PDB file of C-alpha atoms in Angstrom:
ATOM      1  CA  GLN A 177     150.108  72.928 190.779  1.00 62.00           C
ATOM      2  CA  LYS A 178     146.864  71.606 189.357  1.00 71.00           C
ATOM      3  CA  GLU A 179     143.738  73.382 190.504  1.00 89.00           C
ATOM      4  CA  VAL A 180     141.998  70.123 191.390  1.00 93.00           C
ATOM      5  CA  GLU A 181     144.072  67.094 192.330  1.00 94.00           C
ATOM      6  CA  GLN A 182     143.067  63.470 192.559  1.00 94.00           C
ATOM      7  CA  ASN A 183     145.027  60.260 192.863  1.00 90.00           C
ATOM      8  CA  SER A 184     144.660  58.522 189.507  1.00 86.00           C
ATOM      9  CA  GLY A 185     144.501  55.050 191.060  1.00 87.00           C
ATOM     10  CA  PRO A 186     143.431  52.449 190.389  1.00 94.00           C
ATOM     11  CA  LEU A 187     141.897  52.116 193.820  1.00 95.00           C
ATOM     12  CA  SER A 188     140.998  48.479 194.316  1.00 96.00           C
ATOM     13  CA  VAL A 189     138.516  47.408 197.007  1.00 97.00           C
ATOM     14  CA  PRO A 190     136.694  44.130 197.635  1.00 97.00           C
ATOM     15  CA  GLU A 191     132.957  43.914 197.117  1.00 97.00           C
ATOM     16  CA  GLY A 192     131.094  45.113 200.203  1.00 97.00           C
ATOM     17  CA  ALA A 193     133.931  47.308 201.456  1.00 97.00           C
ATOM     18  CA  ILE A 194     134.006  51.099 201.786  1.00 97.00           C
ATOM     19  CA  ALA A 195     135.750  52.959 198.981  1.00 97.00           C
ATOM     20  CA  SER A 196     137.246  56.324 199.906  1.00 97.00           C
ATOM     21  CA  LEU A 197     138.046  58.800 197.156  1.00 97.00           C
ATOM     22  CA  ASN A 198     139.859  62.042 197.853  1.00 96.00           C
ATOM     23  CA  CYS A 199     140.271  65.394 196.148  1.00 96.00           C
ATOM     24  CA  THR A 200     142.107  68.608 196.992  1.00 97.00           C
ATOM     25  CA  TYR A 201     141.643  72.003 195.361  1.00 96.00           C
ATOM     26  CA  SER A 202     143.697  75.183 195.270  1.00 93.00           C
ATOM     27  CA  ASP A 203     141.157  78.011 194.843  1.00 90.00           C
ATOM     28  CA  ARG A 204     139.969  79.134 198.284  1.00 91.00           C
ATOM     29  CA  GLY A 205     137.089  80.968 196.617  1.00 89.00           C
ATOM     30  CA  SER A 206     135.551  77.695 195.493  1.00 90.00           C
ATOM     31  CA  GLN A 207     131.928  77.415 196.536  1.00 89.00           C
ATOM     32  CA  SER A 208     130.458  74.317 194.901  1.00 91.00           C
ATOM     33  CA  PHE A 209     131.835  70.802 194.803  1.00 94.00           C
ATOM     34  CA  PHE A 210     130.724  67.830 192.774  1.00 95.00           C
ATOM     35  CA  TRP A 211     131.469  64.179 192.254  1.00 96.00           C
ATOM     36  CA  TYR A 212     130.829  62.682 188.835  1.00 96.00           C
ATOM     37  CA  ARG A 213     131.010  59.026 187.882  1.00 96.00           C
ATOM     38  CA  GLN A 214     132.213  58.100 184.410  1.00 95.00           C
ATOM     39  CA  TYR A 215     132.107  54.651 182.907  1.00 95.00           C
ATOM     40  CA  SER A 216     134.611  53.921 180.183  1.00 90.00           C
ATOM     41  CA  GLY A 217     133.641  55.632 176.929  1.00 87.00           C
ATOM     42  CA  LYS A 218     130.568  57.245 178.491  1.00 92.00           C
ATOM     43  CA  SER A 219     129.751  60.768 179.617  1.00 94.00           C
ATOM     44  CA  PRO A 220     130.163  61.927 183.226  1.00 94.00           C
ATOM     45  CA  GLU A 221     127.126  61.510 185.441  1.00 93.00           C
ATOM     46  CA  LEU A 222     126.583  63.594 188.581  1.00 92.00           C
ATOM     47  CA  ILE A 223     126.302  61.521 191.739  1.00 93.00           C
ATOM     48  CA  MET A 224     126.822  64.057 194.538  1.00 92.00           C
ATOM     49  CA  SER A 225     127.046  67.793 195.097  1.00 93.00           C
ATOM     50  CA  ILE A 226     128.055  69.544 198.320  1.00 94.00           C
ATOM     51  CA  TYR A 227     128.199  73.233 199.182  1.00 92.00           C
ATOM     52  CA  SER A 228     128.897  73.528 202.928  1.00 92.00           C
ATOM     53  CA  ASN A 229     131.355  71.991 205.353  1.00 95.00           C
ATOM     54  CA  GLY A 230     130.488  68.600 206.754  1.00 95.00           C
ATOM     55  CA  ASP A 231     128.943  65.443 205.413  1.00 95.00           C
ATOM     56  CA  LYS A 232     126.160  64.895 202.930  1.00 95.00           C
ATOM     57  CA  GLU A 233     124.687  61.442 202.527  1.00 96.00           C
ATOM     58  CA  ASP A 234     122.688  60.004 199.635  1.00 94.00           C
ATOM     59  CA  GLY A 235     122.088  56.286 199.760  1.00 96.00           C
ATOM     60  CA  ARG A 236     125.427  54.479 199.739  1.00 97.00           C
ATOM     61  CA  PHE A 237     127.306  57.697 198.929  1.00 97.00           C
ATOM     62  CA  THR A 238     128.629  60.273 201.400  1.00 97.00           C
ATOM     63  CA  ALA A 239     130.395  63.438 200.339  1.00 97.00           C
ATOM     64  CA  GLN A 240     132.583  65.219 202.869  1.00 97.00           C
ATOM     65  CA  LEU A 241     133.805  68.801 202.574  1.00 96.00           C
ATOM     66  CA  ASN A 242     136.445  70.641 204.598  1.00 96.00           C
ATOM     67  CA  LYS A 243     136.969  74.115 203.171  1.00 94.00           C
ATOM     68  CA  ALA A 244     139.673  75.028 205.680  1.00 94.00           C
ATOM     69  CA  SER A 245     141.769  72.108 204.449  1.00 95.00           C
ATOM     70  CA  GLN A 246     140.567  72.543 200.827  1.00 95.00           C
ATOM     71  CA  TYR A 247     139.594  68.919 200.748  1.00 95.00           C
ATOM     72  CA  VAL A 248     136.564  67.023 199.520  1.00 97.00           C
ATOM     73  CA  SER A 249     136.008  63.290 199.628  1.00 97.00           C
ATOM     74  CA  LEU A 250     133.520  60.668 198.521  1.00 98.00           C
ATOM     75  CA  LEU A 251     132.780  57.511 200.466  1.00 97.00           C
ATOM     76  CA  ILE A 252     131.010  54.605 198.818  1.00 97.00           C
ATOM     77  CA  ARG A 253     129.645  52.083 201.297  1.00 97.00           C
ATOM     78  CA  ASP A 254     128.929  48.451 200.430  1.00 97.00           C
ATOM     79  CA  SER A 255     130.866  48.816 197.172  1.00 97.00           C
ATOM     80  CA  GLN A 256     129.520  46.831 194.238  1.00 97.00           C
ATOM     81  CA  PRO A 257     131.251  45.710 191.032  1.00 96.00           C
ATOM     82  CA  SER A 258     128.909  48.113 189.199  1.00 96.00           C
ATOM     83  CA  ASP A 259     130.597  50.973 191.072  1.00 97.00           C
ATOM     84  CA  SER A 260     133.781  50.273 189.095  1.00 97.00           C
ATOM     85  CA  ALA A 261     134.326  53.485 187.133  1.00 96.00           C
ATOM     86  CA  THR A 262     136.361  56.664 187.126  1.00 96.00           C
ATOM     87  CA  TYR A 263     135.243  59.245 189.680  1.00 97.00           C
ATOM     88  CA  LEU A 264     135.789  62.879 188.779  1.00 96.00           C
ATOM     89  CA  CYS A 265     135.948  65.626 191.370  1.00 96.00           C
ATOM     90  CA  ALA A 266     134.800  69.049 190.112  1.00 94.00           C
ATOM     91  CA  VAL A 267     134.978  72.448 191.763  1.00 93.00           C
ATOM     92  CA  LYS A 268     133.309  75.755 190.941  1.00 89.00           C
ATOM     93  CA  ALA A 269     134.180  79.296 192.011  1.00 82.00           C
ATOM     94  CA  GLY A 270     131.915  82.232 191.212  1.00 75.00           C
ATOM     95  CA  ARG A 271     130.863  82.492 187.566  1.00 73.00           C
ATOM     96  CA  ARG A 272     133.637  80.216 186.411  1.00 75.00           C
ATOM     97  CA  ALA A 273     132.843  76.917 184.787  1.00 82.00           C
ATOM     98  CA  LEU A 274     133.555  73.699 186.617  1.00 88.00           C
ATOM     99  CA  THR A 275     137.205  72.706 186.983  1.00 90.00           C
ATOM    100  CA  PHE A 276     137.705  68.958 186.952  1.00 93.00           C
ATOM    101  CA  GLY A 277     140.339  66.750 188.453  1.00 93.00           C
ATOM    102  CA  SER A 278     141.842  64.030 186.302  1.00 92.00           C
ATOM    103  CA  GLY A 279     139.785  61.360 188.066  1.00 94.00           C
ATOM    104  CA  THR A 280     140.370  58.302 190.239  1.00 96.00           C
ATOM    105  CA  ARG A 281     139.739  54.880 188.755  1.00 95.00           C
ATOM    106  CA  LEU A 282     137.917  52.593 191.168  1.00 97.00           C
ATOM    107  CA  GLN A 283     137.919  48.818 190.786  1.00 97.00           C
ATOM    108  CA  VAL A 284     135.575  46.776 192.968  1.00 97.00           C
ATOM    109  CA  GLN A 285     136.665  43.142 193.074  1.00 95.00           C
ATOM    110  CA  PRO A 286     133.849  40.535 193.266  1.00 93.00           C
TER     111      PRO A 286
ATOM    112  CA  ASP B 163     114.898  61.434 173.945  1.00 57.00           C
ATOM    113  CA  ALA B 164     118.205  62.630 175.374  1.00 65.00           C
ATOM    114  CA  ASP B 165     118.277  66.137 176.831  1.00 91.00           C
ATOM    115  CA  VAL B 166     121.737  66.912 175.419  1.00 95.00           C
ATOM    116  CA  THR B 167     122.681  65.518 172.030  1.00 96.00           C
ATOM    117  CA  GLN B 168     125.933  65.681 170.108  1.00 97.00           C
ATOM    118  CA  THR B 169     126.606  65.035 166.444  1.00 97.00           C
ATOM    119  CA  PRO B 170     128.510  63.281 165.092  1.00 97.00           C
ATOM    120  CA  ARG B 171     129.244  60.623 167.710  1.00 96.00           C
ATOM    121  CA  ASN B 172     132.391  59.495 165.956  1.00 96.00           C
ATOM    122  CA  ARG B 173     134.503  61.212 163.321  1.00 96.00           C
ATOM    123  CA  ILE B 174     137.754  60.391 161.625  1.00 97.00           C
ATOM    124  CA  THR B 175     139.356  63.159 159.626  1.00 96.00           C
ATOM    125  CA  LYS B 176     142.682  64.209 158.169  1.00 96.00           C
ATOM    126  CA  THR B 177     145.118  66.881 159.218  1.00 97.00           C
ATOM    127  CA  GLY B 178     144.156  70.296 157.891  1.00 96.00           C
ATOM    128  CA  LYS B 179     140.452  69.598 157.463  1.00 96.00           C
ATOM    129  CA  ARG B 180     137.772  71.834 158.965  1.00 96.00           C
ATOM    130  CA  ILE B 181     135.509  70.026 161.398  1.00 96.00           C
ATOM    131  CA  MET B 182     132.342  71.104 163.172  1.00 97.00           C
ATOM    132  CA  LEU B 183     130.914  69.346 166.209  1.00 98.00           C
ATOM    133  CA  GLU B 184     127.346  70.188 167.116  1.00 98.00           C
ATOM    134  CA  CYS B 185     125.488  70.208 170.397  1.00 97.00           C
ATOM    135  CA  SER B 186     121.782  70.651 171.006  1.00 97.00           C
ATOM    136  CA  GLN B 187     119.838  70.679 174.246  1.00 95.00           C
ATOM    137  CA  THR B 188     116.189  70.560 175.197  1.00 93.00           C
ATOM    138  CA  LYS B 189     116.691  71.444 178.875  1.00 88.00           C
ATOM    139  CA  GLY B 190     116.124  75.155 178.327  1.00 89.00           C
ATOM    140  CA  HIS B 191     119.474  75.957 179.912  1.00 89.00           C
ATOM    141  CA  ASP B 192     121.259  79.236 179.245  1.00 90.00           C
ATOM    142  CA  ARG B 193     124.772  77.976 179.858  1.00 91.00           C
ATOM    143  CA  MET B 194     126.602  75.639 177.530  1.00 94.00           C
ATOM    144  CA  TYR B 195     130.136  74.282 177.583  1.00 95.00           C
ATOM    145  CA  TRP B 196     132.598  72.392 175.434  1.00 97.00           C
ATOM    146  CA  TYR B 197     135.198  70.124 177.065  1.00 96.00           C
ATOM    147  CA  ARG B 198     137.783  67.746 175.717  1.00 96.00           C
ATOM    148  CA  GLN B 199     138.955  64.670 177.539  1.00 95.00           C
ATOM    149  CA  ASP B 200     142.303  62.996 177.067  1.00 92.00           C
ATOM    150  CA  PRO B 201     143.479  59.902 178.943  1.00 82.00           C
ATOM    151  CA  GLY B 202     144.896  60.876 182.341  1.00 76.00           C
ATOM    152  CA  LEU B 203     144.063  64.562 181.931  1.00 78.00           C
ATOM    153  CA  GLY B 204     140.443  64.700 182.953  1.00 84.00           C
ATOM    154  CA  LEU B 205     138.053  67.183 181.363  1.00 91.00           C
ATOM    155  CA  ARG B 206     139.488  70.454 180.133  1.00 93.00           C
ATOM    156  CA  LEU B 207     137.323  73.433 179.232  1.00 93.00           C
ATOM    157  CA  ILE B 208     137.575  74.747 175.670  1.00 96.00           C
ATOM    158  CA  TYR B 209     134.819  77.382 175.489  1.00 96.00           C
ATOM    159  CA  TYR B 210     131.714  78.275 177.416  1.00 94.00           C
ATOM    160  CA  SER B 211     128.677  80.455 176.823  1.00 94.00           C
ATOM    161  CA  PHE B 212     126.321  82.037 179.364  1.00 90.00           C
ATOM    162  CA  ASP B 213     123.874  83.071 176.677  1.00 89.00           C
ATOM    163  CA  VAL B 214     123.761  83.690 172.927  1.00 91.00           C
ATOM    164  CA  LYS B 215     125.777  86.910 173.172  1.00 92.00           C
ATOM    165  CA  ASP B 216     128.174  85.881 175.940  1.00 93.00           C
ATOM    166  CA  ILE B 217     130.943  83.517 174.811  1.00 95.00           C
ATOM    167  CA  ASN B 218     134.149  82.958 176.748  1.00 94.00           C
ATOM    168  CA  LYS B 219     137.420  81.147 176.205  1.00 94.00           C
ATOM    169  CA  GLY B 220     138.324  78.290 178.472  1.00 92.00           C
ATOM    170  CA  GLU B 221     141.754  77.014 179.405  1.00 89.00           C
ATOM    171  CA  ILE B 222     142.554  75.405 176.030  1.00 94.00           C
ATOM    172  CA  SER B 223     140.784  77.482 173.352  1.00 95.00           C
ATOM    173  CA  ASP B 224     143.690  77.759 170.881  1.00 95.00           C
ATOM    174  CA  GLY B 225     142.846  76.007 167.603  1.00 95.00           C
ATOM    175  CA  TYR B 226     139.116  76.021 168.310  1.00 97.00           C
ATOM    176  CA  SER B 227     136.201  78.376 167.693  1.00 97.00           C
ATOM    177  CA  VAL B 228     132.561  78.247 168.696  1.00 97.00           C
ATOM    178  CA  SER B 229     129.185  79.528 167.603  1.00 96.00           C
ATOM    179  CA  ARG B 230     126.072  79.876 169.744  1.00 96.00           C
ATOM    180  CA  GLN B 231     123.401  79.871 167.070  1.00 91.00           C
ATOM    181  CA  ALA B 232     120.501  79.808 169.512  1.00 93.00           C
ATOM    182  CA  GLN B 233     119.922  79.135 173.182  1.00 93.00           C
ATOM    183  CA  ALA B 234     119.660  75.441 172.399  1.00 95.00           C
ATOM    184  CA  LYS B 235     122.623  75.087 170.026  1.00 96.00           C
ATOM    185  CA  PHE B 236     126.353  75.449 170.583  1.00 97.00           C
ATOM    186  CA  SER B 237     128.828  74.342 167.908  1.00 98.00           C
ATOM    187  CA  LEU B 238     132.556  73.747 168.181  1.00 98.00           C
ATOM    188  CA  SER B 239     134.796  74.127 165.128  1.00 97.00           C
ATOM    189  CA  LEU B 240     138.327  73.035 164.432  1.00 96.00           C
ATOM    190  CA  GLU B 241     139.413  75.293 161.578  1.00 91.00           C
ATOM    191  CA  SER B 242     142.405  73.164 160.607  1.00 95.00           C
ATOM    192  CA  ALA B 243     142.486  69.912 162.526  1.00 96.00           C
ATOM    193  CA  ILE B 244     145.788  68.541 163.824  1.00 96.00           C
ATOM    194  CA  PRO B 245     146.557  65.109 165.300  1.00 96.00           C
ATOM    195  CA  ASN B 246     146.897  66.351 168.895  1.00 95.00           C
ATOM    196  CA  GLN B 247     143.231  67.372 168.739  1.00 97.00           C
ATOM    197  CA  THR B 248     142.354  63.697 168.741  1.00 96.00           C
ATOM    198  CA  ALA B 249     140.216  63.341 171.871  1.00 96.00           C
ATOM    199  CA  LEU B 250     136.774  62.749 173.292  1.00 96.00           C
ATOM    200  CA  TYR B 251     134.718  65.942 173.177  1.00 97.00           C
ATOM    201  CA  PHE B 252     131.813  66.624 175.523  1.00 97.00           C
ATOM    202  CA  CYS B 253     129.162  69.293 175.450  1.00 97.00           C
ATOM    203  CA  ALA B 254     127.483  70.220 178.724  1.00 95.00           C
ATOM    204  CA  THR B 255     124.665  72.488 179.845  1.00 93.00           C
ATOM    205  CA  ARG B 256     123.690  74.151 183.098  1.00 88.00           C
ATOM    206  CA  GLY B 257     120.797  76.303 184.219  1.00 78.00           C
ATOM    207  CA  ALA B 258     121.400  79.818 185.550  1.00 68.00           C
ATOM    208  CA  GLY B 259     120.462  80.621 189.103  1.00 60.00           C
ATOM    209  CA  THR B 260     121.381  79.523 192.595  1.00 54.00           C
ATOM    210  CA  SER B 261     123.891  76.933 193.648  1.00 52.00           C
ATOM    211  CA  SER B 262     121.110  74.363 193.727  1.00 51.00           C
ATOM    212  CA  THR B 263     120.992  74.543 189.938  1.00 56.00           C
ATOM    213  CA  ASP B 264     124.733  74.118 189.547  1.00 67.00           C
ATOM    214  CA  THR B 265     124.402  70.686 188.034  1.00 80.00           C
ATOM    215  CA  GLN B 266     126.041  70.313 184.646  1.00 86.00           C
ATOM    216  CA  TYR B 267     124.490  67.788 182.317  1.00 90.00           C
ATOM    217  CA  PHE B 268     126.724  66.186 179.724  1.00 94.00           C
ATOM    218  CA  GLY B 269     126.027  65.005 176.214  1.00 96.00           C
ATOM    219  CA  PRO B 270     127.112  61.517 175.093  1.00 96.00           C
ATOM    220  CA  GLY B 271     130.400  62.738 173.626  1.00 96.00           C
ATOM    221  CA  THR B 272     132.028  62.854 170.196  1.00 97.00           C
ATOM    222  CA  ARG B 273     135.113  60.752 169.583  1.00 96.00           C
ATOM    223  CA  LEU B 274     137.313  62.641 167.127  1.00 97.00           C
ATOM    224  CA  THR B 275     140.367  61.142 165.463  1.00 96.00           C
ATOM    225  CA  VAL B 276     142.674  63.322 163.373  1.00 96.00           C
ATOM    226  CA  LEU B 277     145.042  61.364 161.176  1.00 95.00           C
TER     227      LEU B 277
END
C-alpha cells in the first residue's frame, strides 16, 4: 500500500465548475498536509497547507482534512483553464521529509 | 534571482559516467532535499539533510550519494549512471521550526538522460 494515494486522473471539469481532488494517507502520525500544483515540466508550487481537521479556504481553493478517516481533499471553485495541471498531495510526519502522492492530473475544459 | 537554483538544467550522459547535480539556495534554510520524479510515480525522496553534518537516506538512495558542502549547497552524485536513473531531479529546501514553516520550496529541476 502506498503511503499517500491519489487518483491519477485525468479529472476533467468544465470551466467555472468545482474541481474536487482527493488524497488518502496511511501514517496516522501525519501532522502536516500540503497541496502542490505542478505544470508540465515545471517544479511543484505550494498552493495550500493544512494542519488541523476541518476546512481551510484561500481564494478559490479550499483544503479539507479529516484525520480520523486519513483523508485530505482540495476543492477548486470557478475552475479556470489555467488551473489545468497536476496536483500533488504531500504529507509529513514528525521529522520525516514530505511524502508525495503520484498526483492527479486536472483538465479544465474551456 | 531564484531562491533555489539547480545546475545543470539539462544533461545527457552515457552509462557508467559520473554525474554531479548541484543545488544552491539563498533562503537561509537548514534543510535540503533531493527528489526524483518519474512519470506516474510522483516525487520520491533520494537524500535529505537537516544541516551540514546531518545527512539521511531517503526511500531510493541506492546508486546515489550526496555532499552538503555548506548550508547553502547540496550536491547529488551518480557515481556510475545507468539508464533507469533517467528522470527529472528536484532539489528542495525548508526552514527549521514550527509547522508554520513547513513549506518546501523547489528548484527548477534538472532533466537527466542516461543513454
